[in-house]
Tab-separated table of C-alpha atoms in Angstrom:
chain	number	residue	atom	x	y	z
A	1	UNK	CA	-46.595	232.580	97.679
A	2	UNK	CA	-44.556	235.148	100.366
A	3	UNK	CA	-45.331	238.697	98.027
A	4	UNK	CA	-43.140	240.932	100.224
A	5	UNK	CA	-40.015	238.225	99.973
A	6	UNK	CA	-41.087	238.027	95.833
A	7	UNK	CA	-40.496	242.508	96.262
A	8	UNK	CA	-36.843	241.127	97.823
A	9	UNK	CA	-35.720	238.451	94.823
A	10	UNK	CA	-34.767	239.621	91.623
A	11	UNK	CA	-35.146	236.242	90.060
A	12	UNK	CA	-38.324	235.755	91.412
A	13	UNK	CA	-39.689	238.969	89.647
A	14	UNK	CA	-38.674	238.422	86.477
A	15	UNK	CA	-39.644	234.562	86.385
A	16	UNK	CA	-43.466	236.342	88.002
A	17	UNK	CA	-43.308	238.409	85.231
A	18	UNK	CA	-42.643	235.988	82.305
A	19	UNK	CA	-45.399	233.611	83.630
A	20	UNK	CA	-48.363	236.178	83.975
A	21	UNK	CA	-47.856	240.176	82.435
A	22	UNK	CA	-48.895	239.712	79.428
A	23	UNK	CA	-46.900	243.183	78.364
A	24	UNK	CA	-47.568	245.905	74.820
A	25	UNK	CA	-46.532	245.947	71.335
A	26	UNK	CA	-44.349	242.824	72.478
A	27	UNK	CA	-44.209	239.472	70.768
A	28	UNK	CA	-43.247	236.876	73.493
A	29	UNK	CA	-42.108	233.739	72.080
A	30	UNK	CA	-38.245	234.809	72.578
A	31	UNK	CA	-39.246	235.306	76.770
A	32	UNK	CA	-39.662	231.125	76.012
A	33	UNK	CA	-36.106	230.317	75.001
A	34	UNK	CA	-34.000	232.307	77.834
A	35	UNK	CA	-34.692	235.793	76.701
A	36	UNK	CA	-36.019	237.964	80.044
A	37	UNK	CA	-38.708	240.498	80.004
A	38	UNK	CA	-36.946	243.556	80.813
A	39	UNK	CA	-38.118	245.529	83.871
A	40	UNK	CA	-37.696	248.955	84.588
A	41	UNK	CA	-37.330	249.065	88.978
A	42	UNK	CA	-36.295	253.039	89.459
A	43	UNK	CA	-35.947	256.503	87.657
A	44	UNK	CA	-34.688	260.078	88.111
A	45	UNK	CA	-34.480	262.441	85.921
A	46	UNK	CA	-33.266	261.013	82.423
A	47	UNK	CA	-32.419	258.049	83.713
A	48	UNK	CA	-33.603	254.463	84.490
A	49	UNK	CA	-32.405	251.631	86.357
A	50	UNK	CA	-33.428	248.062	86.017
A	51	UNK	CA	-34.129	245.161	87.857
A	52	UNK	CA	-30.305	244.369	87.264
A	53	UNK	CA	-28.849	247.091	88.172
A	54	UNK	CA	-28.112	248.853	85.483
A	55	UNK	CA	-28.252	252.683	84.003
A	56	UNK	CA	-30.040	253.770	80.890
A	57	UNK	CA	-30.347	257.161	80.171
A	58	UNK	CA	-34.358	257.312	78.422
A	59	UNK	CA	-34.185	259.441	75.268
A	60	UNK	CA	-38.021	259.046	75.057
A	61	UNK	CA	-39.617	259.487	78.408
A	62	UNK	CA	-40.735	256.421	79.061
A	63	UNK	CA	-40.659	254.351	76.603
A	64	UNK	CA	-43.590	256.086	74.640
A	65	UNK	CA	-43.351	260.173	75.167
A	66	UNK	CA	-45.412	260.347	77.916
A	67	UNK	CA	-42.644	261.711	81.364
A	68	UNK	CA	-42.752	265.356	80.359
A	69	UNK	CA	-41.296	266.604	83.661
A	70	UNK	CA	-38.373	263.325	84.328
A	71	UNK	CA	-38.584	260.746	86.460
A	72	UNK	CA	-38.753	260.916	90.565
A	73	UNK	CA	-40.664	264.207	91.150
A	74	UNK	CA	-41.861	264.429	94.499
A	75	UNK	CA	-44.205	266.930	94.623
A	76	UNK	CA	-46.341	265.366	92.321
A	77	UNK	CA	-46.058	261.826	94.478
A	78	UNK	CA	-46.933	263.780	97.168
A	79	UNK	CA	-49.860	266.273	95.481
A	80	UNK	CA	-51.303	263.040	94.533
A	81	UNK	CA	-51.362	261.310	97.494
A	82	UNK	CA	-52.330	263.563	99.036
A	83	UNK	CA	-55.336	264.226	97.240
A	84	UNK	CA	-56.146	260.210	97.642
A	85	UNK	CA	-56.109	260.685	100.957
A	86	UNK	CA	-58.815	263.154	101.524
A	87	UNK	CA	-61.120	262.694	97.908
A	88	UNK	CA	-60.280	259.413	96.074
A	89	UNK	CA	-62.823	260.114	93.451
A	90	UNK	CA	-66.080	260.463	92.378
A	91	UNK	CA	-67.816	259.616	88.959
A	92	UNK	CA	-67.897	262.233	86.697
A	93	UNK	CA	-71.917	262.839	86.955
A	94	UNK	CA	-69.681	265.860	89.860
A	95	UNK	CA	-67.148	267.569	89.812
A	96	UNK	CA	-63.814	267.787	92.136
A	97	UNK	CA	-61.594	270.309	93.622
A	98	UNK	CA	-58.739	268.960	91.213
A	99	UNK	CA	-60.456	268.713	88.611
A	100	UNK	CA	-61.747	272.336	88.370
A	101	UNK	CA	-58.717	274.355	89.333
A	102	UNK	CA	-56.455	272.135	86.280
A	103	UNK	CA	-59.889	272.755	83.991
A	104	UNK	CA	-59.147	276.170	84.673
A	105	UNK	CA	-55.454	275.887	84.683
A	106	UNK	CA	-55.386	274.255	81.123
A	107	UNK	CA	-58.115	276.989	79.373
A	108	UNK	CA	-56.029	279.200	80.212
A	109	UNK	CA	-53.108	278.199	78.049
A	110	UNK	CA	-55.836	277.405	75.505
A	111	UNK	CA	-57.102	280.643	73.814
A	112	UNK	CA	-60.402	280.275	72.557
A	113	UNK	CA	-61.212	276.510	73.869
A	114	UNK	CA	-63.799	276.772	76.720
A	115	UNK	CA	-65.064	273.285	78.321
A	116	UNK	CA	-62.704	269.969	79.532
A	117	UNK	CA	-63.974	266.192	79.294
A	118	UNK	CA	-61.671	264.187	81.601
A	119	UNK	CA	-61.019	260.518	80.570
A	120	UNK	CA	-57.746	258.154	80.806
A	121	UNK	CA	-56.189	257.937	77.803
A	122	UNK	CA	-55.121	259.252	74.496
A	123	UNK	CA	-57.326	256.145	73.078
A	124	UNK	CA	-60.291	257.201	75.674
A	125	UNK	CA	-59.957	261.104	75.068
A	126	UNK	CA	-59.950	260.957	70.704
A	127	UNK	CA	-62.811	258.355	71.037
A	128	UNK	CA	-64.890	260.952	73.004
A	129	UNK	CA	-64.126	263.229	70.165
A	130	UNK	CA	-65.125	260.971	67.113
A	131	UNK	CA	-68.554	260.517	69.788
A	132	UNK	CA	-69.075	264.269	69.522
A	133	UNK	CA	-68.426	264.573	65.652
A	134	UNK	CA	-71.260	261.817	64.975
A	135	UNK	CA	-74.444	262.700	68.125
A	136	UNK	CA	-74.310	266.671	66.449
A	137	UNK	CA	-74.715	264.762	63.281
A	138	UNK	CA	-77.446	263.258	64.318
A	139	UNK	CA	-78.939	266.439	66.602
A	140	UNK	CA	-78.257	269.403	63.750
A	141	UNK	CA	-77.661	267.702	60.463
A	142	UNK	CA	-80.084	265.157	60.058
A	143	UNK	CA	-77.109	262.169	61.000
A	144	UNK	CA	-75.240	263.060	57.349
A	145	UNK	CA	-72.143	264.860	58.974
A	146	UNK	CA	-70.882	262.368	59.799
A	147	UNK	CA	-67.282	261.461	58.319
A	148	UNK	CA	-64.446	262.030	60.012
A	149	UNK	CA	-61.534	262.279	57.998
A	150	UNK	CA	-57.872	261.151	59.308
A	151	UNK	CA	-54.171	261.654	57.664
A	152	UNK	CA	-51.940	258.896	56.350
A	153	UNK	CA	-48.358	258.015	58.492
A	154	UNK	CA	-50.902	259.474	61.609
A	155	UNK	CA	-52.014	257.685	65.144
A	156	UNK	CA	-54.916	257.795	67.401
A	157	UNK	CA	-54.838	255.374	69.368
A	158	UNK	CA	-55.575	251.370	70.014
A	159	UNK	CA	-59.952	250.511	69.791
A	160	UNK	CA	-61.116	249.671	67.167
A	161	UNK	CA	-62.731	252.623	65.976
A	162	UNK	CA	-59.277	254.552	66.406
A	163	UNK	CA	-57.509	252.265	64.505
A	164	UNK	CA	-59.992	252.791	62.272
A	165	UNK	CA	-58.602	256.738	62.376
A	166	UNK	CA	-55.397	255.375	62.131
A	167	UNK	CA	-52.645	255.869	59.274
A	168	UNK	CA	-50.350	252.967	60.253
A	169	UNK	CA	-51.509	249.248	58.701
A	170	UNK	CA	-49.241	247.993	60.229
A	171	UNK	CA	-50.370	248.927	63.839
A	172	UNK	CA	-54.462	248.628	61.890
A	173	UNK	CA	-53.914	244.516	60.081
A	174	UNK	CA	-55.423	241.624	61.905
A	175	UNK	CA	-57.772	244.018	63.633
A	176	UNK	CA	-60.585	244.653	61.371
A	177	UNK	CA	-63.318	245.087	60.772
A	178	UNK	CA	-63.106	248.739	61.399
A	179	UNK	CA	-65.653	251.310	62.388
A	180	UNK	CA	-67.531	252.912	58.939
A	181	UNK	CA	-67.076	256.486	58.186
A	182	UNK	CA	-63.129	257.394	58.403
A	183	UNK	CA	-61.541	258.661	55.255
A	184	UNK	CA	-58.181	259.410	54.315
A	185	UNK	CA	-56.012	261.829	53.360
A	186	UNK	CA	-52.312	262.201	52.052
A	187	UNK	CA	-49.042	262.554	54.685
A	188	UNK	CA	-47.812	265.910	54.580
A	189	UNK	CA	-44.346	264.238	54.554
A	190	UNK	CA	-42.323	266.457	51.977
A	191	UNK	CA	-39.106	264.143	51.985
A	192	UNK	CA	-41.874	261.654	50.617
A	193	UNK	CA	-43.228	264.294	47.961
A	194	UNK	CA	-46.403	261.745	46.497
A	195	UNK	CA	-45.464	264.149	42.885
A	196	UNK	CA	-42.048	265.100	43.198
A	197	UNK	CA	-42.708	268.452	43.962
A	198	UNK	CA	-41.409	270.772	46.976
A	199	UNK	CA	-41.791	274.140	48.756
A	200	UNK	CA	-44.781	276.109	48.463
A	201	UNK	CA	-45.248	273.613	45.550
A	202	UNK	CA	-45.873	270.775	48.143
A	203	UNK	CA	-47.651	272.813	50.100
A	204	UNK	CA	-50.439	273.592	47.516
A	205	UNK	CA	-50.161	269.892	46.621
A	206	UNK	CA	-50.684	268.662	49.993
A	207	UNK	CA	-53.715	271.090	50.912
A	208	UNK	CA	-55.182	269.904	47.364
A	209	UNK	CA	-55.005	266.630	47.617
A	210	UNK	CA	-57.435	266.744	51.594
A	211	UNK	CA	-59.596	269.696	49.532
A	212	UNK	CA	-60.307	265.991	45.970
A	213	UNK	CA	-61.002	264.374	49.560
A	214	UNK	CA	-63.556	266.345	50.871
A	215	UNK	CA	-65.189	267.168	46.779
A	216	UNK	CA	-64.700	263.452	46.952
A	217	UNK	CA	-66.972	262.501	49.576
A	218	UNK	CA	-69.277	265.135	49.902
A	219	UNK	CA	-68.415	268.184	52.351
A	220	UNK	CA	-71.957	267.912	53.662
A	221	UNK	CA	-71.168	264.693	54.723
A	222	UNK	CA	-67.683	265.696	57.190
A	223	UNK	CA	-67.917	266.360	60.392
A	224	UNK	CA	-64.742	266.877	61.139
A	225	UNK	CA	-60.634	266.419	60.496
A	226	UNK	CA	-58.132	265.008	62.692
A	227	UNK	CA	-54.213	265.500	62.229
A	228	UNK	CA	-51.539	265.222	64.729
A	229	UNK	CA	-49.825	268.965	64.498
A	230	UNK	CA	-46.586	266.551	64.218
A	231	UNK	CA	-46.923	263.400	62.827
A	232	UNK	CA	-45.453	261.443	65.598
A	233	UNK	CA	-45.089	257.425	65.795
A	234	UNK	CA	-45.783	257.598	61.660
A	235	UNK	CA	-41.774	259.294	60.989
A	236	UNK	CA	-42.243	262.463	63.214
A	237	UNK	CA	-43.561	264.357	60.296
A	238	UNK	CA	-43.578	268.161	60.773
A	239	UNK	CA	-45.105	269.783	58.310
A	240	UNK	CA	-44.671	272.022	55.208
A	241	UNK	CA	-44.590	275.940	55.344
A	242	UNK	CA	-48.085	277.175	54.714
A	243	UNK	CA	-49.649	273.381	55.497
A	244	UNK	CA	-51.721	274.595	58.985
A	245	UNK	CA	-52.998	277.364	57.424
A	246	UNK	CA	-54.347	275.610	54.659
A	247	UNK	CA	-55.908	273.228	56.617
A	248	UNK	CA	-58.005	275.644	58.791
A	249	UNK	CA	-58.705	277.588	55.694
A	250	UNK	CA	-60.590	274.140	54.694
A	251	UNK	CA	-62.340	273.463	57.456
A	252	UNK	CA	-64.058	276.662	57.447
A	253	UNK	CA	-64.691	276.468	53.575
A	254	UNK	CA	-66.084	273.429	54.500
A	255	UNK	CA	-67.613	274.182	57.525
A	256	UNK	CA	-66.073	271.060	59.418
A	257	UNK	CA	-64.534	270.587	63.249
A	258	UNK	CA	-60.463	270.805	63.203
A	259	UNK	CA	-59.889	267.755	65.454
A	260	UNK	CA	-55.910	268.287	67.033
A	261	UNK	CA	-54.502	264.999	68.225
A	262	UNK	CA	-52.160	266.570	70.943
A	263	UNK	CA	-51.295	263.204	72.859
A	264	UNK	CA	-47.754	263.269	72.426
A	265	UNK	CA	-47.286	267.337	71.227
A	266	UNK	CA	-49.008	268.425	74.284
A	267	UNK	CA	-47.721	269.681	77.138
A	268	UNK	CA	-44.633	270.852	75.713
A	269	UNK	CA	-43.308	268.457	73.916
A	270	UNK	CA	-42.397	271.073	70.672
A	271	UNK	CA	-41.817	273.458	72.983
A	272	UNK	CA	-45.276	275.438	73.073
A	273	UNK	CA	-47.686	274.302	75.035
A	274	UNK	CA	-49.213	272.367	72.293
A	275	UNK	CA	-48.367	271.448	69.257
A	276	UNK	CA	-50.408	273.522	67.276
A	277	UNK	CA	-49.544	276.482	68.788
A	278	UNK	CA	-46.377	276.582	66.978
A	279	UNK	CA	-48.499	276.882	63.487
A	280	UNK	CA	-51.192	279.326	64.783
A	281	UNK	CA	-54.853	277.459	64.002
A	282	UNK	CA	-57.548	277.791	65.915
A	283	UNK	CA	-58.717	273.941	66.789
A	284	UNK	CA	-63.042	272.636	67.570
A	285	UNK	CA	-61.452	269.927	69.184
A	286	UNK	CA	-58.038	269.178	70.874
A	287	UNK	CA	-57.369	265.561	72.830
A	288	UNK	CA	-54.646	265.361	75.594
A	289	UNK	CA	-52.511	262.805	77.368
A	290	UNK	CA	-49.404	261.394	77.768
A	291	UNK	CA	-48.003	264.089	78.913
A	292	UNK	CA	-50.384	266.284	80.486
A	293	UNK	CA	-49.342	264.258	84.287
A	294	UNK	CA	-46.538	262.670	82.680
A	295	UNK	CA	-46.997	259.269	83.732
A	296	UNK	CA	-47.835	260.333	87.446
A	297	UNK	CA	-51.470	259.355	87.378
A	298	UNK	CA	-53.414	258.296	84.418
A	299	UNK	CA	-55.610	261.618	82.811
A	300	UNK	CA	-56.502	262.411	79.070
A	301	UNK	CA	-58.933	265.571	77.974
A	302	UNK	CA	-60.599	266.309	75.095
A	303	UNK	CA	-61.486	270.167	75.097
A	304	UNK	CA	-63.604	271.631	72.388
A	305	UNK	CA	-64.668	275.272	72.175
A	306	UNK	CA	-67.876	276.591	73.491
A	307	UNK	CA	-69.710	276.416	70.275
A	308	UNK	CA	-69.585	272.656	70.224
A	309	UNK	CA	-70.711	271.775	74.029
A	310	UNK	CA	-73.590	274.352	72.884
A	311	UNK	CA	-74.677	272.233	70.459
A	312	UNK	CA	-75.720	269.595	73.559
A	313	UNK	CA	-77.551	271.925	75.919
A	314	UNK	CA	-80.668	270.674	74.496
A	315	UNK	CA	-83.214	270.236	77.844
A	316	UNK	CA	-86.034	269.577	75.074
A	317	UNK	CA	-84.662	266.050	73.843
A	318	UNK	CA	-84.267	263.809	76.554
A	319	UNK	CA	-81.031	262.390	74.742
A	320	UNK	CA	-79.966	265.288	73.783
A	321	UNK	CA	-76.997	265.744	75.954
A	322	UNK	CA	-73.653	264.535	75.868
A	323	UNK	CA	-73.901	260.744	77.018
A	324	UNK	CA	-70.843	258.939	77.338
A	325	UNK	CA	-69.175	258.319	81.373
A	326	UNK	CA	-65.703	257.140	82.064
A	327	UNK	CA	-65.460	255.815	84.959
A	328	UNK	CA	-62.088	256.434	85.801
A	329	UNK	CA	-62.187	260.254	84.378
A	330	UNK	CA	-63.558	260.766	88.059
A	331	UNK	CA	-60.696	259.939	89.685
A	332	UNK	CA	-58.648	262.550	91.553
A	333	UNK	CA	-55.507	262.392	90.814
A	334	UNK	CA	-55.158	262.801	87.444
A	335	UNK	CA	-56.051	266.373	88.246
A	336	UNK	CA	-53.891	266.819	90.777
A	337	UNK	CA	-50.958	265.107	89.161
A	338	UNK	CA	-51.313	267.707	86.141
A	339	UNK	CA	-51.147	270.830	88.443
A	340	UNK	CA	-48.031	269.806	89.458
A	341	UNK	CA	-46.487	268.735	86.221
A	342	UNK	CA	-47.960	271.869	85.370
A	343	UNK	CA	-45.938	274.324	87.919
A	344	UNK	CA	-42.811	272.747	87.209
A	345	UNK	CA	-43.357	273.495	83.250
A	346	UNK	CA	-43.865	276.819	84.404
A	347	UNK	CA	-41.449	277.398	87.507
A	348	UNK	CA	-38.524	275.209	85.504
A	349	UNK	CA	-39.008	276.788	81.909
A	350	UNK	CA	-39.127	274.040	80.450
A	351	UNK	CA	-40.972	275.732	77.388
A	352	UNK	CA	-38.009	277.506	76.958
A	353	UNK	CA	-35.667	274.747	77.922
A	354	UNK	CA	-37.686	272.609	74.966
A	355	UNK	CA	-37.053	274.925	72.366
A	356	UNK	CA	-32.935	275.154	72.660
A	357	UNK	CA	-32.542	272.306	73.343
A	358	UNK	CA	-34.480	271.285	70.340
A	359	UNK	CA	-32.381	273.192	68.201
A	360	UNK	CA	-29.093	271.227	70.234
A	361	UNK	CA	-30.550	268.277	69.842
A	362	UNK	CA	-31.675	268.314	65.313
A	363	UNK	CA	-28.059	270.472	65.375
A	364	UNK	CA	-26.116	266.975	66.723
A	365	UNK	CA	-28.485	264.951	64.403
A	366	UNK	CA	-27.759	267.050	61.564
A	367	UNK	CA	-23.487	266.862	62.363
A	368	UNK	CA	-24.453	263.178	62.202
A	369	UNK	CA	-25.736	263.534	58.783
A	370	UNK	CA	-22.876	264.844	58.234
A	371	UNK	CA	-20.996	261.751	59.075
A	372	UNK	CA	-23.335	259.430	58.333
A	373	UNK	CA	-24.939	258.922	54.689
A	374	UNK	CA	-27.503	256.748	56.140
A	375	UNK	CA	-29.126	259.504	57.231
A	376	UNK	CA	-31.503	261.272	54.830
A	377	UNK	CA	-33.657	263.409	56.343
A	378	UNK	CA	-33.653	265.228	60.320
A	379	UNK	CA	-36.828	266.822	61.332
A	380	UNK	CA	-39.011	267.525	64.951
A	381	UNK	CA	-39.205	270.556	66.158
A	382	UNK	CA	-38.499	271.111	70.370
A	383	UNK	CA	-37.514	268.055	71.790
A	384	UNK	CA	-38.894	265.898	69.585
A	385	UNK	CA	-37.090	264.855	66.699
A	386	UNK	CA	-36.453	261.962	63.853
A	387	UNK	CA	-34.064	260.917	61.738
A	388	UNK	CA	-34.610	258.828	58.336
A	389	UNK	CA	-32.104	256.308	58.254
A	390	UNK	CA	-31.394	255.264	53.886
A	391	UNK	CA	-29.474	252.971	51.837
A	392	UNK	CA	-29.075	255.958	49.440
A	393	UNK	CA	-29.589	259.294	49.420
A	394	UNK	CA	-30.502	259.987	46.053
A	395	UNK	CA	-32.888	256.998	45.317
A	396	UNK	CA	-33.877	257.279	49.774
A	397	UNK	CA	-34.288	253.341	49.810
A	398	UNK	CA	-34.986	253.143	53.211
A	399	UNK	CA	-33.447	250.626	55.452
A	400	UNK	CA	-34.705	247.614	56.560
A	401	UNK	CA	-36.435	247.463	60.291
A	402	UNK	CA	-33.937	244.610	61.652
A	403	UNK	CA	-31.540	246.961	60.834
A	404	UNK	CA	-32.812	250.261	62.544
A	405	UNK	CA	-33.595	246.955	65.724
A	406	UNK	CA	-29.987	246.660	65.140
A	407	UNK	CA	-29.092	250.062	65.574
A	408	UNK	CA	-31.919	250.195	68.657
A	409	UNK	CA	-30.530	247.388	69.630
A	410	UNK	CA	-26.614	248.885	70.610
A	411	UNK	CA	-27.634	251.772	71.810
A	412	UNK	CA	-29.101	249.506	74.255
A	413	UNK	CA	-26.429	247.277	74.696
A	414	UNK	CA	-24.563	251.472	75.785
A	415	UNK	CA	-27.037	252.038	78.466
A	416	UNK	CA	-29.633	254.745	76.089
A	417	UNK	CA	-32.854	254.415	74.887
A	418	UNK	CA	-33.615	254.930	72.044
A	419	UNK	CA	-37.353	254.557	69.857
A	420	UNK	CA	-37.930	253.914	66.289
A	421	UNK	CA	-41.051	253.652	63.863
A	422	UNK	CA	-41.602	249.941	64.554
A	423	UNK	CA	-44.214	247.625	62.933
A	424	UNK	CA	-46.759	250.593	61.772
A	425	UNK	CA	-45.575	251.604	57.952
A	426	UNK	CA	-44.931	248.886	55.886
A	427	UNK	CA	-41.186	249.211	54.399
A	428	UNK	CA	-40.638	252.980	55.927
A	429	UNK	CA	-40.407	251.373	59.623
A	430	UNK	CA	-37.173	253.234	58.871
A	431	UNK	CA	-36.724	256.565	61.352
A	432	UNK	CA	-35.189	256.964	64.673
A	433	UNK	CA	-37.361	258.589	67.263
A	434	UNK	CA	-36.120	261.159	70.121
A	435	UNK	CA	-38.649	262.804	72.920
A	436	UNK	CA	-36.506	262.977	76.080
A	437	UNK	CA	-38.057	264.932	78.915
A	438	UNK	CA	-38.260	268.982	78.666
A	439	UNK	CA	-35.241	269.068	81.641
A	440	UNK	CA	-32.695	267.392	78.897
A	441	UNK	CA	-29.368	269.275	79.098
A	442	UNK	CA	-27.011	269.758	76.430
A	443	UNK	CA	-24.857	266.752	78.287
A	444	UNK	CA	-27.899	264.561	77.906
A	445	UNK	CA	-28.018	265.009	74.490
A	446	UNK	CA	-24.679	264.428	73.567
A	447	UNK	CA	-24.698	261.312	75.456
A	448	UNK	CA	-27.821	260.326	73.402
A	449	UNK	CA	-26.197	261.457	70.108
A	450	UNK	CA	-22.588	259.748	71.217
A	451	UNK	CA	-24.398	256.954	71.620
A	452	UNK	CA	-26.409	256.979	68.118
A	453	UNK	CA	-23.616	258.008	66.116
A	454	UNK	CA	-21.465	254.406	67.231
A	455	UNK	CA	-24.281	252.700	66.484
A	456	UNK	CA	-24.465	253.667	63.086
A	457	UNK	CA	-20.947	252.709	63.186
A	458	UNK	CA	-21.146	249.293	64.250
A	459	UNK	CA	-24.310	248.466	62.386
A	460	UNK	CA	-23.843	250.720	59.557
A	461	UNK	CA	-20.291	251.293	58.958
């Protein structure tokens, strides 16, 4: 096959993709019956173009909340190219200039944290955090303090162990048996209050529910509590007021490490560098990926306090160090891209833009809520928002998943890409999701919500 000719043959590319590419999160059967795979060929700012030349505005930053600074950033591409030419890779047993430089930049934004472990994906970063907790348990607690708590509706990655810590049943289905020692605590979605309480009463009930699990399992068996600062794929769940203060207090009371998964919220998505900084808490472990380099190169980080790191400095035990490696954690493209990504966020005031434009996005969604009785709740922070669709506001009966998919599909036909909870939460895949690049303008957001308005009208009336 003439590969050069193929790159200039759109139909040939589509057929090559149909024949050989196994896509993520996609049922391929329709491709056997004439439905073409979607192929994205170019991006600039918030816009992408597919292989047929159709333009779309992307309200989910690459489909999976990643391209925080937008498409087409030549300075990031140049930085990566220059670095790869000079020094492309060396295993993580040694350091590199971009690795050291970015780790210092990152730690400067995360007071109270000190050490950066490089890997490639959010799943891998979370695996590192889980392994650290397990090894600390063996080294310092006789192997007993090994359980890891996670929350319903949260998601921490796609490996078997990360799914073991995953609170989305449909994501987990058919992949068991799972890694033992992971225990769930209830979700904190006030709109779906488990006992009908709200406000301060709901916060108190949510925290009591966590403490009940700790007491049931035994605090001396629990090594960490792993939570998203704002639940992402589980429906954009902002915690109730006071929730995070209470979580921090529980972790201190019972000597449990607090592991915050910033894979989605990190690097400006909520209007602060990290989502946990919205709530004034001090974690022991923070994991991140996606927006760290805005998708320009693969990189993830597991960041810890020195107190965690010091527990692995023991030369009297030949197995006492953190015996872990991520091969491509030694690739210099990731930190090189991350350095420029962070510079762009600072120089262009994208944290501030995320806050300001996030308020505009939520205002638009609230206006849609006034217009459409199908929207039961709007929630989020910064350029990270969700609109939960219901058949009836009083009963809060969820709109079915096919209807949500029809709304997403209608927006796609209009040239607007939006997200939705999808095959994750049985009976509750009913939330539209928005996470546009942090460069979004009012015009961009108006364009996105206008498309949603039209789609809801056509699909639901």
